[in-house]
Coordinates of C-alpha atoms in Angstrom, one line a residue:
M241 CA -0.1 0.1 0.0
S242 CA 1.3 3.4 -0.8
L243 CA 0.8 6.0 2.0
P244 CA -0.4 9.6 1.2
L245 CA 2.5 12.2 1.0
P246 CA 2.3 14.8 3.9
D247 CA 0.6 18.0 3.2
R248 CA 1.6 20.9 5.5
R249 CA 4.1 18.7 7.2
G250 CA 6.0 17.6 4.2
V251 CA 9.2 19.6 4.9
L252 CA 11.8 17.0 5.5
R253 CA 13.0 15.7 2.0
G254 CA 16.1 15.7 -0.1
S255 CA 19.3 14.3 1.5
L256 CA 18.0 13.5 4.8
A257 CA 15.1 11.3 3.7
A258 CA 17.0 9.7 0.9
S259 CA 20.2 8.7 2.7
A260 CA 20.4 5.3 4.3
A261 CA 24.0 6.0 5.5
L262 CA 25.1 6.2 9.1
T263 CA 26.0 9.8 8.8
L264 CA 24.5 12.3 6.5
P265 CA 27.1 14.4 4.6
M266 CA 26.0 17.9 3.5
A267 CA 27.5 21.1 2.4
L268 CA 28.5 23.2 5.3
G269 CA 29.2 26.6 3.9
S270 CA 31.2 28.3 6.8
A271 CA 30.8 25.4 9.2
P272 CA 34.1 23.4 10.2
A273 CA 35.6 21.1 7.7
F274 CA 34.5 17.5 6.9
A275 CA 35.7 14.7 9.0
R276 CA 39.2 13.4 8.5
S277 CA 41.1 10.4 9.9
G278 CA 41.2 10.6 13.7
R279 CA 38.3 13.0 14.1
P280 CA 35.2 12.1 16.2
K281 CA 32.4 10.2 14.2
A282 CA 28.7 10.0 15.0
G283 CA 28.0 6.7 13.4
W284 CA 24.8 6.0 15.5
G285 CA 22.8 8.9 14.1
V286 CA 20.9 11.5 15.9
Q287 CA 17.5 11.7 17.7
T288 CA 15.3 14.2 19.4
G289 CA 12.9 13.8 22.3
D290 CA 10.3 15.5 24.4
V291 CA 9.8 18.4 22.0
T292 CA 7.4 21.2 23.2
T293 CA 6.3 24.4 21.7
D294 CA 9.8 26.0 22.5
S295 CA 12.1 23.4 23.4
G296 CA 13.6 19.9 22.6
L297 CA 16.5 17.5 23.3
V298 CA 19.1 16.3 20.7
W299 CA 21.0 13.2 21.3
V300 CA 24.2 11.7 19.7
R301 CA 26.9 9.2 20.3
S302 CA 30.6 9.6 19.4
D303 CA 33.2 6.9 18.7
R304 CA 35.7 8.7 21.1
P305 CA 35.9 11.5 23.5
A306 CA 34.3 14.7 21.9
R307 CA 32.6 18.0 22.7
M308 CA 28.9 17.9 21.5
I309 CA 28.0 21.0 19.4
V310 CA 24.5 21.5 17.9
E311 CA 23.6 24.0 15.2
T312 CA 20.1 24.9 14.3
S313 CA 18.6 26.8 11.3
A314 CA 15.2 27.5 9.9
T315 CA 16.4 26.2 6.6
E316 CA 18.1 23.0 5.2
S317 CA 20.8 25.3 3.7
F318 CA 22.0 26.3 7.2
R319 CA 22.8 29.8 5.9
R320 CA 22.0 31.3 9.3
T321 CA 22.6 29.2 12.3
H322 CA 22.4 29.3 16.1
R323 CA 25.0 27.2 18.0
W324 CA 24.4 25.3 21.2
H325 CA 27.3 24.0 23.2
G326 CA 26.6 20.6 24.6
P327 CA 28.4 18.2 27.0
L328 CA 31.7 16.6 26.7
L329 CA 31.2 13.1 25.7
G330 CA 33.3 10.4 27.3
P331 CA 33.2 6.7 28.6
G332 CA 31.3 7.7 31.7
T333 CA 28.2 7.9 29.5
D334 CA 29.3 5.5 26.7
F335 CA 30.2 8.6 24.6
T336 CA 26.6 9.6 24.4
G337 CA 25.2 13.0 25.2
T338 CA 22.1 15.2 25.1
T339 CA 21.8 18.9 24.4
R340 CA 18.7 20.9 25.4
L341 CA 17.5 23.4 22.8
H342 CA 15.3 26.3 24.2
G343 CA 13.7 29.4 23.0
L344 CA 12.7 27.8 19.8
P345 CA 9.8 29.2 17.6
A346 CA 6.5 27.4 18.1
G347 CA 5.0 25.3 15.3
E348 CA 8.1 25.6 13.0
Q349 CA 10.4 23.1 11.3
I350 CA 13.8 23.1 13.0
H351 CA 16.8 21.8 11.0
Y352 CA 19.8 20.9 13.1
R353 CA 23.2 19.2 12.7
V354 CA 25.5 17.9 15.4
L355 CA 29.2 18.4 15.3
L356 CA 31.6 16.5 17.4
A357 CA 34.8 18.5 18.3
D358 CA 38.2 17.1 19.5
P359 CA 38.3 18.1 23.2
D360 CA 42.0 19.1 22.8
D361 CA 41.5 20.9 19.5
P362 CA 38.0 22.4 18.9
R363 CA 38.9 23.2 15.3
R364 CA 39.0 19.5 14.5
T365 CA 35.5 18.3 14.1
G366 CA 33.9 15.2 12.7
E367 CA 31.5 15.1 9.8
P368 CA 28.2 16.7 10.9
V369 CA 25.0 14.5 11.3
A370 CA 21.8 16.2 10.3
G371 CA 18.3 16.0 11.6
T372 CA 15.0 17.9 11.8
F373 CA 11.9 18.2 14.0
R374 CA 8.8 20.4 14.4
T375 CA 8.1 22.2 17.6
A376 CA 4.6 21.9 18.9
S377 CA 2.2 24.6 17.7
A378 CA 0.9 27.2 20.0
R379 CA -2.1 27.6 17.7
R380 CA -4.9 25.2 18.2
R381 CA -5.9 25.4 14.5
D382 CA -2.7 23.6 13.3
G383 CA -3.8 20.4 14.8
V384 CA -1.6 17.5 16.0
R385 CA -0.7 14.1 14.6
F386 CA 1.4 11.4 16.3
L387 CA 2.1 7.6 16.2
W388 CA 2.6 5.1 18.9
S389 CA 3.8 1.4 19.2
G390 CA 6.3 -0.6 21.2
D391 CA 8.1 -4.0 21.4
L392 CA 11.2 -3.9 19.3
A393 CA 13.6 -6.9 18.7
G394 CA 11.7 -9.3 20.8
Q395 CA 11.7 -13.1 21.1
G396 CA 14.8 -13.4 19.0
W397 CA 13.5 -11.4 16.0
G398 CA 16.2 -8.9 15.4
I399 CA 17.5 -6.9 12.4
N400 CA 17.0 -9.2 9.2
P401 CA 18.6 -7.4 6.1
D402 CA 16.7 -9.9 3.8
F403 CA 13.4 -8.7 5.3
G404 CA 14.5 -5.1 4.9
G405 CA 15.3 -4.5 8.7
Y406 CA 13.0 -2.6 10.8
R407 CA 10.9 -1.5 7.7
I408 CA 8.0 -0.6 9.8
Y409 CA 9.8 2.7 10.6
D410 CA 9.7 3.7 6.9
A411 CA 6.0 3.3 6.8
M412 CA 5.7 5.4 10.0
A413 CA 8.1 8.0 8.5
R414 CA 6.0 8.4 5.3
L415 CA 3.1 9.6 7.5
D416 CA 5.5 12.4 8.8
P417 CA 4.0 12.6 12.4
D418 CA 4.7 15.4 14.8
F419 CA 6.3 12.8 17.2
F420 CA 6.4 9.1 18.1
L421 CA 5.4 7.7 21.4
C422 CA 7.2 4.5 22.1
S423 CA 5.3 2.6 24.8
G424 CA 8.1 0.5 26.2
D425 CA 10.1 -2.6 25.5
N426 CA 12.5 -0.6 23.4
I427 CA 15.0 -3.4 23.7
Y428 CA 14.8 -7.0 24.9
A429 CA 17.7 -7.3 27.3
D430 CA 16.6 -10.7 28.3
G431 CA 16.3 -11.9 24.7
P432 CA 19.5 -13.0 23.0
I433 CA 19.7 -12.6 19.2
E434 CA 21.0 -15.7 17.2
S435 CA 22.3 -15.5 13.7
S436 CA 19.3 -17.6 12.2
V437 CA 16.0 -18.9 13.2
T438 CA 14.1 -21.6 11.2
L439 CA 10.5 -20.6 10.4
P440 CA 7.6 -23.0 10.5
D441 CA 7.5 -23.1 6.7
G442 CA 11.2 -24.1 6.6
S443 CA 12.6 -20.8 5.5
V444 CA 15.2 -19.1 7.4
W445 CA 15.1 -15.7 9.4
R446 CA 18.7 -14.3 9.5
N447 CA 19.6 -11.7 12.1
V448 CA 22.4 -9.1 12.5
T449 CA 24.2 -10.2 15.5
T450 CA 26.6 -8.6 18.0
E451 CA 28.5 -9.9 20.9
E452 CA 26.5 -8.0 23.5
K453 CA 23.2 -9.6 22.1
S454 CA 24.5 -13.1 22.2
K455 CA 23.4 -13.5 26.0
V456 CA 21.1 -11.9 28.4
A457 CA 22.2 -8.5 29.6
E458 CA 23.7 -8.3 33.1
T459 CA 26.6 -5.9 32.9
L460 CA 26.4 -2.2 32.1
A461 CA 28.3 -2.9 28.8
E462 CA 25.7 -5.6 27.8
F463 CA 22.8 -3.3 28.6
R464 CA 24.5 -0.5 26.5
G465 CA 25.1 -3.0 23.7
A466 CA 21.4 -3.9 23.6
F467 CA 20.5 -0.3 23.0
R468 CA 23.1 0.2 20.3
Y469 CA 21.9 -3.0 18.6
N470 CA 18.7 -1.3 17.4
L471 CA 20.7 1.7 16.1
L472 CA 22.4 -0.6 13.5
D473 CA 19.2 -0.4 11.6
A474 CA 19.1 2.3 8.8
N475 CA 15.3 2.5 8.9
L476 CA 15.4 3.4 12.6
R477 CA 18.3 5.9 12.2
R478 CA 16.4 7.7 9.4
F479 CA 13.2 7.8 11.5
N480 CA 15.1 9.2 14.5
A481 CA 16.6 12.0 12.4
Q482 CA 13.1 13.0 11.2
V483 CA 10.7 12.2 14.1
P484 CA 11.0 13.3 17.6
S485 CA 10.1 10.6 20.2
I486 CA 8.5 10.4 23.7
V487 CA 10.0 7.2 25.3
Q488 CA 8.8 5.2 28.3
W489 CA 10.0 1.9 29.5
D490 CA 8.5 -1.4 30.6
D491 CA 10.0 -4.9 31.7
H492 CA 12.2 -5.9 28.8
E493 CA 14.7 -3.0 29.3
V494 CA 15.7 -5.1 32.3
L495 CA 14.0 -8.6 32.0
N496 CA 10.7 -10.2 31.5
N497 CA 8.0 -9.3 34.2
W498 CA 10.4 -7.8 36.7
Y499 CA 9.5 -6.0 39.8
P500 CA 11.6 -4.1 42.5
G501 CA 13.1 -6.5 45.1
E502 CA 12.9 -9.6 42.9
I503 CA 15.5 -12.3 43.3
L504 CA 15.9 -14.4 40.1
T505 CA 15.9 -18.1 39.8
D506 CA 16.7 -18.0 36.1
A507 CA 19.8 -20.0 35.5
R508 CA 20.9 -17.7 32.6
Y509 CA 21.7 -15.0 35.1
T510 CA 24.8 -14.9 37.4
E511 CA 23.4 -11.6 38.9
K512 CA 20.4 -12.6 40.7
N513 CA 19.3 -9.4 42.3
V514 CA 17.0 -7.6 39.9
D515 CA 17.6 -4.2 41.5
V516 CA 21.2 -4.4 40.5
L517 CA 20.1 -5.3 37.0
A518 CA 17.5 -2.6 36.9
A519 CA 20.0 0.1 38.0
R520 CA 22.4 -0.8 35.2
A521 CA 19.5 -0.9 32.7
W522 CA 18.3 2.4 33.9
R523 CA 21.6 4.0 33.4
A524 CA 21.9 2.6 29.8
F525 CA 18.4 3.8 29.2
S526 CA 19.1 7.2 30.3
E527 CA 22.3 7.4 28.1
Y528 CA 20.6 6.2 25.0
F529 CA 17.4 8.4 24.9
P530 CA 16.6 12.1 25.1
V531 CA 14.2 12.2 28.0
S532 CA 13.6 15.5 29.7
T533 CA 13.2 14.2 33.3
L534 CA 16.3 12.1 33.1
R535 CA 18.4 15.3 33.0
R536 CA 17.2 16.1 36.5
P537 CA 19.1 14.9 39.8
S538 CA 16.2 12.7 40.7
G539 CA 15.7 11.4 37.2
R540 CA 12.5 9.4 36.4
V541 CA 10.5 8.1 33.5
H542 CA 7.0 9.5 34.4
R543 CA 6.4 13.0 33.2
V544 CA 4.0 15.2 31.2
V545 CA 5.0 16.3 27.9
H546 CA 3.0 19.5 26.7
H547 CA 2.3 19.6 23.1
G548 CA 0.4 22.9 22.7
P549 CA -3.3 23.7 23.6
L550 CA -4.7 20.5 22.1
L551 CA -2.6 17.8 23.8
D552 CA -0.8 16.8 27.0
V553 CA 0.9 13.3 27.1
F554 CA 1.1 11.8 30.6
V555 CA 3.9 9.2 30.4
L556 CA 3.5 6.6 33.1
D557 CA 6.1 4.2 34.7
M558 CA 4.2 1.0 35.7
R559 CA 7.6 -0.8 36.4
S560 CA 9.7 1.1 38.9
Y561 CA 7.2 1.6 41.8
R562 CA 5.1 -1.6 41.6
N563 CA 4.7 -4.2 44.3
A564 CA 5.6 -7.7 43.6
N565 CA 3.7 -9.7 41.1
S566 CA 1.0 -11.9 42.9
P567 CA -2.4 -13.4 42.1
G568 CA -3.6 -9.8 42.9
T569 CA -6.5 -10.6 45.1
Q570 CA -5.6 -8.5 48.1
P571 CA -8.5 -6.3 49.4
T572 CA -6.0 -3.3 50.0
D573 CA -3.2 -2.3 47.8
P574 CA -1.8 1.3 48.4
Q575 CA 1.3 0.7 46.4
G576 CA -0.2 -1.0 43.4
I577 CA 1.3 -0.6 40.1
L578 CA 2.1 3.1 40.0
G579 CA 3.1 3.7 43.7
A580 CA 1.4 6.1 45.9
E581 CA 3.7 9.1 44.9
Q582 CA 3.2 8.5 41.2
L583 CA -0.6 8.2 41.5
A584 CA -0.7 11.5 43.4
W585 CA 1.5 13.1 40.8
L586 CA -0.8 11.9 38.0
K587 CA -4.1 13.0 39.7
R588 CA -2.4 16.4 40.4
E589 CA -1.1 16.9 36.8
L590 CA -4.5 15.7 35.2
S591 CA -6.3 18.2 37.3
R592 CA -3.9 21.0 36.2
S593 CA -4.0 20.2 32.6
R594 CA -5.9 22.6 30.3
A595 CA -5.2 20.7 27.0
V596 CA -8.3 19.5 25.1
W597 CA -6.9 16.0 25.1
K598 CA -5.1 14.2 27.9
V599 CA -3.4 11.1 26.5
I600 CA -2.4 8.6 29.3
A601 CA 0.7 6.7 27.8
S602 CA 0.4 3.4 29.8
D603 CA 3.2 0.8 29.3
M604 CA 0.7 -1.9 30.2
P605 CA -3.1 -2.4 29.5
L606 CA -5.8 -1.9 32.1
G607 CA -8.4 -4.7 31.4
L608 CA -6.4 -7.3 29.6
V609 CA -5.2 -10.1 31.9
V610 CA -1.4 -10.4 31.5
P611 CA -0.2 -13.5 33.3
D612 CA 3.1 -14.0 35.1
T613 CA 3.7 -17.7 35.3
G614 CA 7.4 -17.9 35.0
D615 CA 7.8 -19.9 38.1
G616 CA 4.5 -21.7 37.9
R617 CA 2.8 -19.3 40.1
P618 CA -0.7 -17.9 39.2
D619 CA 0.5 -14.3 39.4
V620 CA -0.5 -11.4 37.2
E621 CA 1.9 -9.0 35.5
A622 CA -0.3 -6.1 34.8
V623 CA -3.5 -4.7 36.4
A624 CA -6.3 -7.1 35.7
Q625 CA -6.2 -10.5 37.6
G626 CA -9.1 -12.2 35.8
D627 CA -11.8 -11.9 38.6
P628 CA -14.7 -9.8 37.1
G629 CA -15.9 -8.6 40.4
A630 CA -15.1 -5.7 42.6
P631 CA -11.6 -4.1 42.4
L632 CA -8.8 -6.1 44.1
G633 CA -5.0 -5.8 44.1
R634 CA -3.7 -3.4 41.6
E635 CA -7.2 -2.7 40.3
L636 CA -7.8 -0.7 43.4
Q637 CA -5.4 2.0 42.4
I638 CA -6.9 2.3 39.0
A639 CA -10.4 2.4 40.4
E640 CA -9.2 5.4 42.5
L641 CA -7.8 7.1 39.5
L642 CA -10.9 6.5 37.4
R643 CA -13.2 7.8 40.2
F644 CA -11.0 10.9 40.5
V645 CA -11.2 11.7 36.8
K646 CA -15.1 11.4 37.0
H647 CA -15.6 13.5 40.1
R648 CA -13.0 16.2 39.0
R649 CA -14.8 16.4 35.7
I650 CA -11.5 15.9 33.8
T651 CA -12.3 15.8 30.0
G652 CA -10.5 14.2 27.1
T653 CA -8.7 11.3 28.7
V654 CA -7.6 8.5 26.3
W655 CA -5.4 5.6 27.2
L656 CA -2.7 4.2 24.8
T657 CA -0.6 1.1 25.4
A658 CA 1.4 -1.7 23.8
D659 CA 3.0 -4.8 25.6
V660 CA 0.7 -7.6 24.5
H661 CA 1.9 -8.0 20.8
H662 CA -1.4 -7.5 19.1
T663 CA -3.6 -4.5 18.3
S664 CA -7.1 -3.9 19.7
A665 CA -9.5 -1.3 20.9
Q666 CA -11.4 -1.6 24.3
H667 CA -14.3 0.6 25.4
Y668 CA -14.9 0.6 29.1
R669 CA -18.4 1.5 30.4
P670 CA -19.7 1.4 34.0
E671 CA -23.0 -0.1 32.9
R672 CA -21.1 -3.4 32.2
A673 CA -18.7 -3.1 35.2
A674 CA -18.5 -4.4 38.7
F675 CA -17.0 -1.1 39.6
D676 CA -19.2 1.7 38.3
D677 CA -17.9 5.0 39.8
F678 CA -16.3 6.2 36.6
E679 CA -17.1 7.7 33.2
P680 CA -16.7 5.6 29.9
F681 CA -13.3 5.7 28.2
W682 CA -11.3 4.1 25.5
E683 CA -8.1 2.1 25.5
F684 CA -6.1 1.5 22.3
V685 CA -3.4 -1.1 22.0
S686 CA -0.7 -1.4 19.4
G687 CA 2.6 -3.2 18.6
P688 CA 4.9 -5.0 18.2
L689 CA 7.2 -3.0 16.0
N690 CA 9.6 -5.9 15.4
A691 CA 9.0 -8.7 17.8
G692 CA 6.9 -11.9 18.1
A693 CA 3.2 -11.5 17.7
F694 CA 0.9 -13.3 20.2
P695 CA -2.9 -14.2 20.6
A696 CA -5.2 -11.9 22.4
T697 CA -5.4 -12.1 26.2
R698 CA -8.8 -12.4 27.9
L699 CA -10.6 -9.5 29.3
D700 CA -11.3 -8.8 33.0
G701 CA -14.9 -7.4 33.6
T702 CA -14.1 -5.3 36.7
F703 CA -14.2 -2.0 34.6
G704 CA -16.6 -3.2 32.0
P705 CA -14.4 -3.5 28.9
E706 CA -15.7 -4.5 25.5
R707 CA -13.3 -5.4 22.8
V708 CA -14.5 -3.4 19.8
F709 CA -11.6 -4.4 17.4
L710 CA -8.9 -7.0 17.5
K711 CA -6.3 -8.3 15.2
A712 CA -4.0 -11.0 16.7
P713 CA -2.6 -14.4 15.5
T714 CA -4.0 -17.7 16.8
V715 CA -0.5 -19.0 17.7
S716 CA 2.3 -17.7 19.8
N717 CA 5.6 -16.0 18.6
V718 CA 4.7 -15.3 15.0
S719 CA 7.8 -13.8 13.4
P720 CA 7.7 -10.4 11.7
A721 CA 7.7 -12.3 8.4
G722 CA 4.5 -13.7 9.3
G723 CA 2.8 -10.2 9.8
Y724 CA 0.9 -9.0 12.9
Q725 CA 3.2 -6.1 13.4
F726 CA 1.3 -2.8 14.3
F727 CA 1.4 0.9 15.0
G728 CA -1.2 3.3 15.9
E729 CA -2.0 6.9 14.8
V730 CA -3.7 9.6 16.7
E731 CA -4.8 12.9 14.8
I732 CA -6.4 15.8 16.5
D733 CA -8.2 18.2 14.2
G734 CA -7.5 21.9 15.0
G735 CA -10.9 23.1 14.0
S736 CA -13.4 20.7 15.6
G737 CA -11.0 19.2 18.2
E738 CA -12.0 15.7 17.3
L739 CA -9.4 13.0 18.0
T740 CA -9.2 10.2 15.5
V741 CA -7.4 7.0 16.3
R742 CA -6.4 4.8 13.5
L743 CA -4.8 1.2 14.2
R744 CA -2.4 0.3 11.3
E745 CA -0.5 -2.6 10.0
A746 CA 3.3 -2.4 9.4
D747 CA 2.8 -1.3 5.8
G748 CA 0.5 1.5 6.9
T749 CA -2.8 -0.1 6.0
V750 CA -5.6 1.2 8.3
L751 CA -7.4 -1.6 10.1
F752 CA -9.7 0.3 12.5
T753 CA -10.7 3.9 12.9
K754 CA -12.5 5.7 15.9
V755 CA -13.4 9.4 16.2
L756 CA -13.8 10.7 19.7
Q757 CA -15.4 14.1 20.5
P758 CA -13.7 16.8 22.7
G759 CA -14.9 18.3 25.9
R760 CA -16.4 15.1 27.5
V761 CA -15.7 13.3 30.7
G762 CA -15.5 9.9 29.2
Q763 CA -16.5 8.9 25.6

């Protein structure tokens, strides 16, 4: 299927969109000379994150110690530039670094290039790497369009050059969204990548392999290598240079179904303390993504990204503050899946928001039963535990939040998630629910990006979900070659304020569309 070309958003073309190379050579005019032998190189591309109306973060990785410099311009020619001096990149951050740009014009295309300078001789710079992004518009009439998905390089399905690599990113780039929300499982630190896998039809899936991805990640170097692995894919590097991201994490950035305080019995691990593994994973995550809250001393994943008058994105962290996985039948549960502090933060920020739409970016679904049976226990990994009755366990915290939204008359809440490796749309109504002190709302599921696809999980009736749309395989761990790879699109019309959700396949084909009206508590 051919996707429509962008209209007002179709600014990025030319050398940036056409090049599949690791770096993007371009004429520099008065900029420093091109790279020569012994100068720093940025072979992992560039990416931007947490872009607002007037700010954004730019990321890069060097191959050696270097000073990060960012130049921005209103045009691709870079005739007039503004220079931003970034951090010194060294082994302490695996030679990665992020520079915050501020005071940017709202609703404009920003062209940038990253230069890496020799710390001992600032005149010696490497070849620049170019990118672009749009700041959020301060004008409602301009509208917003973004994509979301999750789950990359899971279940042993890595970068397959014969398949075209992570080609879903090219389909997403053709839609030219304002940003991409990655809903977690950016890597599979617990999933080694083998050189080849034989498919059910006898054909062979061939992976790009690296030393760090040959085993489960335990050391900091191995976690860093898992993040670098994805950046070997040219589709992803091109996408990162064109589309800013909002990134959250889930379990596979550390290991499957983990929770704080867990002690492993998995024989593949010599380090059994999950808190130790999580600390190393967190450090690598903070090094490899441009996330605004990670720049703070008390860095954290949960945050609000303000995207103009139409949209606030509430990024949750359902991993770092949860209690231990259990059957989820306890009658009281103040810690839950968010932790008391994060729940208070979320309620406070939702009540403060004046955006027309409040997207709640949840790294796990609410009403889908996600089991955790790794040790043969009947535990649950997400919120729902399968009992359709009154809220128990982690459901109590979600019930408290839904009640708060209703009684505070908070309008325009929509839940987006990934995690379960299929795509679906669930509508929650109190008339169908055991707990009924809430207003109706929608939850949309997408993914995976490039991972095994799995059958749909069953619904829990506590909050009255109805599965309005579903596409999932009937067998487990279907490879990307077998289909069932998905992403979602959200478009907010600047005139009417209507929010349209489209669930799409990997080639961009639209599977399901739902239009929601603004100004309502519930839908």
